[in-house]
CSV table of C-alpha atoms in Angstrom, one decimal:
chain,number,residue,atom,x,y,z
Q,1,MET,CA,7.3,-33.0,11.4
Q,2,ALA,CA,10.0,-32.4,13.4
Q,3,PHE,CA,13.3,-33.9,12.1
Q,4,VAL,CA,17.0,-33.7,12.6
Q,5,LEU,CA,19.5,-33.0,9.7
Q,6,PRO,CA,22.6,-35.1,9.6
Q,7,ASN,CA,25.2,-32.3,10.7
Q,8,SER,CA,22.7,-30.2,12.7
Q,9,THR,CA,21.4,-30.5,16.5
Q,10,ARG,CA,18.6,-28.7,15.9
Q,11,GLN,CA,15.1,-31.0,15.9
Q,12,PHE,CA,13.8,-29.0,13.4
Q,13,ALA,CA,10.1,-28.1,14.7
Q,14,PHE,CA,8.1,-28.3,11.2
Q,15,ASN,CA,6.5,-29.9,7.7
Q,16,ARG,CA,8.8,-29.7,5.0
Q,17,ALA,CA,5.1,-28.7,3.6
Q,18,ASP,CA,5.0,-25.7,5.1
Q,19,HIS,CA,3.0,-22.1,4.7
Q,20,VAL,CA,4.2,-18.4,4.6
Q,21,GLY,CA,1.4,-17.0,7.6
Q,22,SER,CA,-0.4,-15.1,6.9
Q,23,PHE,CA,-4.3,-15.5,5.6
Q,24,LEU,CA,-6.8,-13.4,3.7
Q,25,ARG,CA,-8.8,-11.5,6.4
Q,26,PRO,CA,-12.4,-12.3,6.8
Q,27,SER,CA,-14.6,-9.8,5.6
Q,28,ILE,CA,-16.2,-10.1,9.9
Q,29,VAL,CA,-12.9,-9.0,11.1
Q,30,LEU,CA,-12.3,-5.7,8.6
Q,31,GLU,CA,-15.9,-4.6,9.7
Q,32,ALA,CA,-14.9,-4.9,13.1
Q,33,ARG,CA,-11.3,-3.2,13.2
Q,34,LYS,CA,-13.1,-1.2,11.0
Q,35,ALA,CA,-15.9,0.0,13.9
Q,36,PHE,CA,-12.6,0.5,16.1
Q,37,LYS,CA,-11.2,2.5,14.4
Q,38,GLU,CA,-14.9,4.7,14.3
Q,39,LYS,CA,-14.8,4.1,18.0
Q,40,ALA,CA,-18.2,2.0,17.8
Q,41,HIS,CA,-16.1,-1.2,19.3
Q,42,ASP,CA,-14.2,-1.5,22.1
Q,43,ALA,CA,-10.5,-3.3,22.1
Q,44,GLU,CA,-12.2,-6.3,23.7
Q,45,ALA,CA,-15.3,-6.3,21.0
Q,46,LEU,CA,-12.3,-6.2,18.4
Q,47,ARG,CA,-10.8,-9.1,20.3
Q,48,LYS,CA,-13.3,-11.2,20.3
Q,49,VAL,CA,-14.1,-11.3,16.8
Q,50,GLU,CA,-10.9,-11.7,16.2
Q,51,ASP,CA,-10.7,-15.0,18.0
Q,52,ALA,CA,-13.3,-16.5,17.0
Q,53,GLU,CA,-12.3,-15.8,13.2
Q,54,ILE,CA,-8.4,-17.3,14.2
Q,55,SER,CA,-10.2,-20.6,16.1
Q,56,SER,CA,-12.0,-21.4,12.6
Q,57,LEU,CA,-8.8,-20.6,10.8
Q,58,ILE,CA,-6.9,-23.7,13.0
Q,59,GLU,CA,-9.3,-26.3,12.0
Q,60,GLN,CA,-9.3,-25.1,8.6
Q,61,GLU,CA,-4.9,-25.2,8.4
Q,62,ARG,CA,-5.9,-28.3,9.9
Q,63,ALA,CA,-7.8,-30.5,7.5
Q,64,VAL,CA,-5.5,-29.2,4.5
Q,65,GLY,CA,-2.9,-31.8,6.9
Q,66,ILE,CA,-0.7,-28.6,7.5
Q,67,HIS,CA,1.3,-29.0,10.7
Q,68,SER,CA,2.3,-25.5,12.0
Q,69,PHE,CA,-0.3,-23.5,12.6
Q,70,SER,CA,-0.7,-19.7,12.3
Q,71,ASP,CA,-3.2,-16.9,12.9
Q,72,GLY,CA,-3.6,-15.6,9.2
Q,73,GLU,CA,-1.9,-12.2,10.6
Q,74,PHE,CA,-5.3,-11.3,11.7
Q,75,ARG,CA,-4.8,-9.3,13.9
Q,76,ARG,CA,-2.6,-7.0,12.3
Q,77,GLU,CA,-3.4,-4.8,9.7
Q,78,TYR,CA,0.5,-4.6,8.3
Q,79,PHE,CA,3.0,-7.7,8.4
Q,80,HIS,CA,5.4,-5.2,9.4
Q,81,LEU,CA,4.5,-2.5,11.8
Q,82,ASP,CA,2.0,-3.7,14.1
Q,83,LEU,CA,4.6,-5.6,16.6
Q,84,ARG,CA,7.3,-2.0,15.9
Q,85,ARG,CA,4.3,0.6,17.0
Q,86,VAL,CA,4.7,-0.9,20.2
Q,87,MET,CA,8.6,-1.7,20.4
Q,88,PHE,CA,9.2,1.4,18.8
Q,89,SER,CA,8.2,5.3,19.1
Q,90,ARG,CA,6.2,6.7,15.5
Q,91,LEU,CA,4.9,6.1,12.1
Q,92,SER,CA,5.7,7.8,9.4
Q,93,SER,CA,4.2,9.0,6.2
Q,94,GLY,CA,6.6,6.5,4.7
Q,95,ILE,CA,8.1,5.9,1.0
Q,96,LYS,CA,5.9,5.8,-2.3
Q,97,ILE,CA,7.5,2.1,-3.7
Q,98,THR,CA,5.8,1.0,-7.5
Q,99,ALA,CA,4.9,-2.7,-8.4
Q,100,ASN,CA,6.2,-4.4,-11.2
Q,101,ASN,CA,3.6,-6.8,-12.1
Q,102,LEU,CA,2.6,-7.0,-15.8
Q,103,PRO,CA,0.2,-7.3,-17.3
Q,104,GLY,CA,-1.9,-4.5,-16.0
Q,105,PRO,CA,-1.8,-0.8,-14.7
Q,106,LYS,CA,1.4,-0.2,-12.2
Q,107,GLN,CA,0.2,0.1,-8.6
Q,108,GLU,CA,1.8,2.8,-5.9
Q,109,ALA,CA,1.9,2.3,-2.4
Q,110,THR,CA,3.2,4.1,0.4
Q,111,THR,CA,4.1,2.3,2.9
Q,112,PRO,CA,4.6,3.7,6.6
Q,113,THR,CA,8.1,3.2,8.3
Q,114,ILE,CA,8.8,3.8,11.6
Q,115,SER,CA,11.2,6.6,12.6
Q,116,VAL,CA,12.8,5.8,15.8
Q,117,VAL,CA,12.7,9.1,18.6
Q,118,GLY,CA,14.4,7.7,21.0
Q,119,LYS,CA,16.2,5.1,22.7
Q,120,LEU,CA,14.6,2.2,22.1
Q,121,LYS,CA,13.6,-0.6,24.8
Q,122,HIS,CA,11.3,-3.1,25.3
Q,123,VAL,CA,8.6,-2.5,27.5
Q,124,LYS,CA,5.7,-5.2,27.5
Q,125,PRO,CA,5.5,-8.7,26.0
Q,126,ILE,CA,4.3,-8.2,22.2
Q,127,GLN,CA,3.1,-11.6,20.9
Q,128,LEU,CA,3.2,-13.1,24.2
Q,129,ALA,CA,-0.6,-13.3,24.2
Q,130,ASP,CA,-1.4,-14.1,20.1
Q,131,TYR,CA,1.0,-16.6,21.1
Q,132,LEU,CA,-0.6,-18.5,23.7
Q,133,PHE,CA,-4.1,-18.2,22.2
Q,134,LEU,CA,-2.7,-20.3,19.5
Q,135,GLN,CA,-1.3,-22.5,21.6
Q,136,GLU,CA,-4.2,-23.8,23.5
Q,137,ARG,CA,-5.6,-24.5,20.5
Q,138,ILE,CA,-3.0,-27.1,19.2
Q,139,ASP,CA,-2.1,-30.5,19.7
Q,140,PRO,CA,1.5,-31.3,20.3
Q,141,SER,CA,1.1,-34.4,20.7
Q,142,LYS,CA,-0.2,-34.7,16.8
Q,143,LYS,CA,3.3,-33.4,16.1
Q,144,GLU,CA,1.1,-30.1,15.6
Q,145,VAL,CA,3.2,-26.6,16.1
Q,146,VAL,CA,2.5,-22.6,16.6
Q,147,LYS,CA,4.5,-20.6,14.0
Q,148,VAL,CA,5.1,-17.3,15.8
Q,149,ALA,CA,5.6,-14.7,12.6
Q,150,ILE,CA,7.2,-11.2,13.1
Q,151,PRO,CA,9.2,-8.5,11.2
Q,152,SER,CA,12.7,-9.0,10.6
Q,153,PRO,CA,14.8,-6.6,13.6
Q,154,THR,CA,16.3,-4.9,9.2
Q,155,MET,CA,12.9,-3.7,8.7
Q,156,VAL,CA,13.5,-0.5,11.6
Q,157,HIS,CA,16.3,0.4,9.6
Q,158,PHE,CA,16.1,0.1,5.9
Q,159,ARG,CA,13.0,1.7,4.8
Q,160,GLY,CA,13.8,5.2,6.6
Q,161,GLY,CA,17.9,4.3,7.4
Q,162,ARG,CA,19.6,7.2,8.9
Q,163,SER,CA,17.2,9.9,8.5
Q,164,SER,CA,15.0,8.4,10.4
Q,165,ILE,CA,16.5,7.2,13.2
Q,166,ASP,CA,17.3,10.5,15.7
Q,167,LEU,CA,20.7,11.9,15.7
Q,168,ALA,CA,20.4,13.2,19.7
Q,169,ALA,CA,19.4,9.8,20.6
Q,170,TYR,CA,21.7,7.8,18.4
Q,171,PRO,CA,24.5,10.1,17.3
Q,172,ASN,CA,26.1,6.5,16.6
Q,173,LEU,CA,24.3,3.9,14.9
Q,174,ASP,CA,26.4,1.0,16.7
Q,175,GLU,CA,24.9,1.7,19.7
Q,176,PHE,CA,21.7,1.9,17.3
Q,177,PHE,CA,21.8,-2.1,16.2
Q,178,ASP,CA,22.7,-3.1,19.6
Q,179,ASP,CA,19.4,-1.6,21.5
Q,180,LEU,CA,17.5,-3.0,18.8
Q,181,ALA,CA,19.2,-6.0,18.7
Q,182,ALA,CA,18.6,-6.3,22.9
Q,183,ALA,CA,14.8,-5.5,22.3
Q,184,TYR,CA,14.3,-8.1,19.9
Q,185,ARG,CA,16.2,-10.7,22.3
Q,186,ALA,CA,13.8,-9.1,25.2
Q,187,GLU,CA,10.7,-10.7,23.2
Q,188,ILE,CA,12.0,-13.4,22.1
Q,189,LYS,CA,12.7,-14.5,25.3
Q,190,THR,CA,9.5,-14.2,26.4
Q,191,LEU,CA,8.1,-16.2,24.0
Q,192,ALA,CA,11.0,-19.0,24.8
Q,193,ASP,CA,10.2,-19.2,28.4
Q,194,ALA,CA,6.4,-19.8,27.0
Q,195,GLY,CA,7.3,-22.9,25.3
Q,196,CYS,CA,7.4,-20.9,21.6
Q,197,LYS,CA,9.4,-23.2,19.4
Q,198,PHE,CA,9.3,-21.8,15.7
Q,199,LEU,CA,9.8,-18.3,15.3
Q,200,GLN,CA,10.0,-16.9,11.7
Q,201,LEU,CA,11.3,-13.1,10.8
Q,202,ASP,CA,9.6,-11.8,8.1
Q,203,ASP,CA,12.0,-9.9,5.4
Q,204,THR,CA,11.6,-8.2,3.0
Q,205,ASN,CA,15.0,-6.1,2.5
Q,206,LEU,CA,17.6,-8.8,1.9
Q,207,ALA,CA,15.4,-9.4,-1.1
Q,208,TYR,CA,15.4,-6.1,-1.8
Q,209,LEU,CA,18.9,-5.3,-2.0
Q,210,CYS,CA,19.0,-8.2,-4.7
Q,211,ASP,CA,16.6,-5.2,-7.1
Q,212,LEU,CA,19.2,-3.2,-9.2
Q,213,LYS,CA,17.0,0.1,-8.6
Q,214,MET,CA,16.5,-1.1,-4.9
Q,215,ARG,CA,19.8,-1.4,-4.5
Q,216,GLU,CA,20.5,2.0,-6.2
Q,217,ALA,CA,18.2,3.9,-3.5
Q,218,ALA,CA,20.0,2.2,-0.9
Q,219,ALA,CA,23.0,4.0,-2.1
Q,220,GLY,CA,21.4,7.1,-2.4
Q,221,ARG,CA,20.8,7.4,1.3
Q,222,GLY,CA,24.6,6.5,1.7
Q,223,GLU,CA,24.2,2.5,2.1
Q,224,ASP,CA,27.8,0.5,1.7
Q,225,LEU,CA,26.4,-2.1,-0.5
Q,226,ASN,CA,29.2,-4.2,0.0
Q,227,THR,CA,29.0,-3.9,3.6
Q,228,LEU,CA,25.2,-4.2,4.6
Q,229,PRO,CA,24.3,-8.1,4.2
Q,230,ARG,CA,26.6,-8.5,6.4
Q,231,GLN,CA,25.6,-5.6,8.7
Q,232,TYR,CA,21.9,-7.4,8.4
Q,233,ALA,CA,23.3,-10.7,9.4
Q,234,GLN,CA,24.9,-10.0,12.3
Q,235,LEU,CA,21.7,-7.5,13.3
Q,236,ILE,CA,19.4,-10.7,13.2
Q,237,ASN,CA,21.9,-12.6,14.6
Q,238,ALA,CA,22.2,-10.7,17.2
Q,239,ALA,CA,18.7,-10.2,18.2
Q,240,LEU,CA,18.7,-14.7,18.2
Q,241,ARG,CA,21.6,-15.7,20.1
Q,242,ASP,CA,20.1,-15.9,23.1
Q,243,ARG,CA,17.1,-18.4,21.8
Q,244,PRO,CA,17.2,-21.6,23.5
Q,245,ALA,CA,18.5,-25.4,21.7
Q,246,GLY,CA,14.5,-26.0,21.2
Q,247,MET,CA,13.4,-22.9,19.1
Q,248,THR,CA,13.7,-23.7,15.5
Q,249,VAL,CA,14.0,-20.1,13.7
Q,250,GLY,CA,13.4,-19.2,9.9
Q,251,ILE,CA,13.1,-16.3,7.9
Q,252,HIS,CA,11.4,-15.2,5.1
Q,253,LEU,CA,12.6,-13.8,1.9
Q,254,CYS,CA,10.0,-12.3,-1.0
Q,255,ARG,CA,10.0,-8.9,-2.9
Q,256,GLY,CA,6.4,-7.6,-1.9
Q,257,ASN,CA,3.3,-8.5,-2.2
Q,258,PHE,CA,0.6,-6.3,-2.0
Q,259,ARG,CA,-2.6,-7.0,-3.2
Q,260,SER,CA,-0.5,-9.3,-5.5
Q,261,ARG,CA,1.7,-6.6,-6.4
Q,262,HIS,CA,5.4,-7.5,-6.2
Q,263,PHE,CA,8.6,-4.6,-6.0
Q,264,ALA,CA,11.3,-5.8,-6.9
Q,265,GLU,CA,13.0,-8.7,-8.9
Q,266,GLY,CA,15.8,-10.0,-8.6
Q,267,GLY,CA,17.9,-13.4,-8.3
Q,268,TYR,CA,19.9,-14.8,-4.4
Q,269,GLU,CA,23.4,-14.6,-5.7
Q,270,PRO,CA,23.9,-10.7,-4.3
Q,271,ILE,CA,23.1,-12.1,-0.9
Q,272,ALA,CA,23.5,-15.7,-1.1
Q,273,GLN,CA,26.5,-16.0,0.7
Q,274,VAL,CA,25.9,-14.4,3.9
Q,275,LEU,CA,22.8,-15.1,3.8
Q,276,PHE,CA,23.2,-19.3,4.1
Q,277,GLN,CA,26.3,-19.4,5.0
Q,278,GLU,CA,26.3,-16.5,8.5
Q,279,LEU,CA,22.6,-15.9,9.4
Q,280,ASP,CA,21.9,-18.1,11.9
Q,281,VAL,CA,18.6,-19.4,11.2
Q,282,ASP,CA,17.7,-22.6,10.5
Q,283,VAL,CA,14.8,-22.6,7.9
Q,284,TYR,CA,14.4,-20.8,4.7
Q,285,PHE,CA,11.2,-19.6,3.3
Q,286,LEU,CA,12.4,-18.5,-0.3
Q,287,GLU,CA,10.4,-16.9,-2.8
Q,288,PHE,CA,10.9,-19.1,-6.0
Q,289,ASP,CA,7.9,-19.2,-8.2
Q,290,THR,CA,8.7,-16.6,-11.0
Q,291,GLU,CA,11.6,-15.7,-13.7
Q,292,ARG,CA,12.4,-13.0,-10.8
Q,293,ALA,CA,13.5,-14.7,-8.2
Q,294,GLY,CA,16.6,-15.9,-10.8
Q,295,THR,CA,17.7,-19.7,-10.7
Q,296,PHE,CA,18.6,-22.0,-7.7
Q,297,GLU,CA,21.9,-21.2,-8.2
Q,298,PRO,CA,22.5,-19.7,-5.1
Q,299,LEU,CA,21.1,-22.6,-3.4
Q,300,ARG,CA,25.1,-23.9,-3.9
Q,301,PHE,CA,25.9,-22.0,-0.6
Q,302,LEU,CA,23.7,-24.1,1.5
Q,303,PRO,CA,26.1,-25.4,4.3
Q,304,LYS,CA,25.8,-29.2,4.1
Q,305,GLY,CA,23.3,-31.4,6.3
Q,306,GLU,CA,23.1,-28.4,8.8
Q,307,LYS,CA,20.1,-25.9,6.9
Q,308,VAL,CA,16.4,-26.1,4.6
Q,309,VAL,CA,15.0,-23.7,2.7
Q,310,ILE,CA,11.4,-24.3,1.6
Q,311,LEU,CA,11.4,-23.1,-2.0
Q,312,GLY,CA,8.4,-20.8,-2.3
Q,313,LEU,CA,6.6,-22.4,-5.4
Q,314,ILE,CA,3.0,-24.1,-5.8
Q,315,LYS,CA,2.9,-24.4,-10.2
Q,316,VAL,CA,4.9,-26.9,-12.0
Q,317,ILE,CA,6.4,-28.5,-8.4
Q,318,LYS,CA,7.8,-31.4,-9.8
Q,319,ASN,CA,10.1,-30.0,-12.1
Q,320,ARG,CA,11.1,-26.4,-10.2
Q,321,ILE,CA,12.6,-28.9,-6.9
Q,322,ALA,CA,13.9,-31.0,-9.2
Q,323,GLU,CA,15.1,-28.9,-10.5
Q,324,ALA,CA,16.2,-27.2,-7.0
Q,325,ALA,CA,17.5,-30.3,-6.6
Q,326,LYS,CA,21.1,-29.8,-8.6
Q,327,PHE,CA,22.1,-27.3,-6.0
Q,328,ALA,CA,20.8,-28.5,-2.9
Q,329,PRO,CA,20.7,-32.1,-1.1
Q,330,LEU,CA,16.9,-32.4,-1.7
Q,331,GLU,CA,16.6,-33.7,1.9
Q,332,GLN,CA,17.3,-30.0,2.8
Q,333,LEU,CA,14.5,-28.6,0.9
Q,334,GLY,CA,10.9,-28.4,1.1
Q,335,LEU,CA,7.7,-26.5,0.0
Q,336,SER,CA,6.2,-23.4,0.2
Q,337,PRO,CA,3.8,-20.8,-0.9
Q,338,GLN,CA,6.1,-18.0,-1.8
Q,339,CYS,CA,4.7,-15.2,0.5
Q,340,GLY,CA,1.7,-14.7,2.9
Q,341,PHE,CA,-2.1,-14.5,1.7
Q,342,SER,CA,-2.4,-11.4,2.8
Q,343,SER,CA,1.2,-9.5,3.9
Q,344,THR,CA,-1.7,-6.6,5.4
Q,345,VAL,CA,-5.2,-5.9,5.3
Q,346,HIS,CA,-6.3,-5.2,2.0
Q,347,GLY,CA,-5.3,-8.9,1.0
Q,348,ASN,CA,-3.8,-9.8,-1.7
Q,349,GLU,CA,-6.2,-11.7,-5.2
Q,350,VAL,CA,-7.4,-14.6,-4.5
Q,351,CYS,CA,-10.0,-16.2,-1.7
Q,352,LEU,CA,-9.6,-17.8,1.2
Q,353,PHE,CA,-11.0,-21.1,-0.7
Q,354,MET,CA,-7.8,-21.1,-2.9
Q,355,SER,CA,-5.3,-20.3,-0.1
Q,356,LEU,CA,-6.6,-23.1,1.6
Q,357,HIS,CA,-6.9,-24.9,-1.6
Q,358,GLY,CA,-3.5,-24.0,-2.5
Q,359,LEU,CA,-1.9,-25.9,1.1
Q,360,ARG,CA,-4.2,-29.3,-0.1
Q,361,ILE,CA,-1.5,-29.2,-3.1
Q,362,LEU,CA,1.4,-28.7,-0.6
Q,363,THR,CA,0.8,-31.8,1.2
Q,364,ILE,CA,-0.4,-34.0,-1.3
Q,365,ASP,CA,2.1,-33.3,-4.6
Q,366,ARG,CA,5.2,-33.2,-2.0
Q,367,SER,CA,4.9,-36.6,-1.4
Q,368,PRO,CA,6.8,-37.7,-4.8
Q,369,LEU,CA,10.0,-35.8,-4.1
Q,370,LEU,CA,10.2,-34.7,-0.5
Q,371,THR,CA,9.0,-37.6,1.7
Q,372,SER,CA,12.4,-39.2,0.6
Q,373,GLY,CA,14.4,-37.3,3.5
Q,374,PRO,CA,14.3,-37.0,7.1
Q,375,LYS,CA,11.3,-37.8,8.9
């Protein structure tokens, strides 16, 4: 439900038991997308299949007691690429990263990255039609709200760095970051004007800056690790600068989630002060379900009575919440899975039933600890 914290003027448009956004794509959606790529389906036929499956998902989200509704990212192939295909120039082959989950063999994935080959410009609304489809199917009188998740603007820079940005278009990166933020502001305005109350930025890069190997790789690309987190915070803040007071903004950090494999390890300490005290967002969806996410100590930087952290954990829920409450007030904590159930079209090693069951656990098991906070 919506609530207000003591030191915040914003009414938060979400429930303290929430989800990140993506769900396992139904096989009928995957088949329709394959047919579309093979030119056996046109875009209208693909959209019709997606519409039907998203409508079904909305009812399933409602049935488990979740109040913020997503489309499961059924229309996307990757959580971070589809929006940027429209906003920016082209995809390149990307960089190879290795998943670290044990036991079992390591998996490698080559994820496409964006190459910026000209001036950045927002030419048309990107998420608007998808938002309106969802908005027409929820009931605000029952405190239901649509959550729109888009990739963080940092995703345009971190994976490729300076080498992925055309030197002729942007000899100076300050202008690049200015244009990038302006493009995001334009997209966010289209959503705000349509009534969007809950926006989420998905950002793996800030979490990657907590991983020793990722930090070494970034330094090797010429990045200054002492200034990069603050530079990214300034970029995000510039992108959000014109959002209306009635829009709640969250940011989701995790260490990668490709077919249930992660790509980074390390606690939030290297970025914690900037993350909590300099980033102009209301809600943090943070991975906390395994040792790779570190301890709860970075929560000590959370401003009192201003922001909320949604703890990404399901296992041993009550004990972990109590541990987190040692470092941040209970009324500023919430609960969610650590990531989406399907950040890419490939999906994680979980079925839709178990995904929904996990959300049902959230809506039930939060009550002994979390209901003591603001409603």
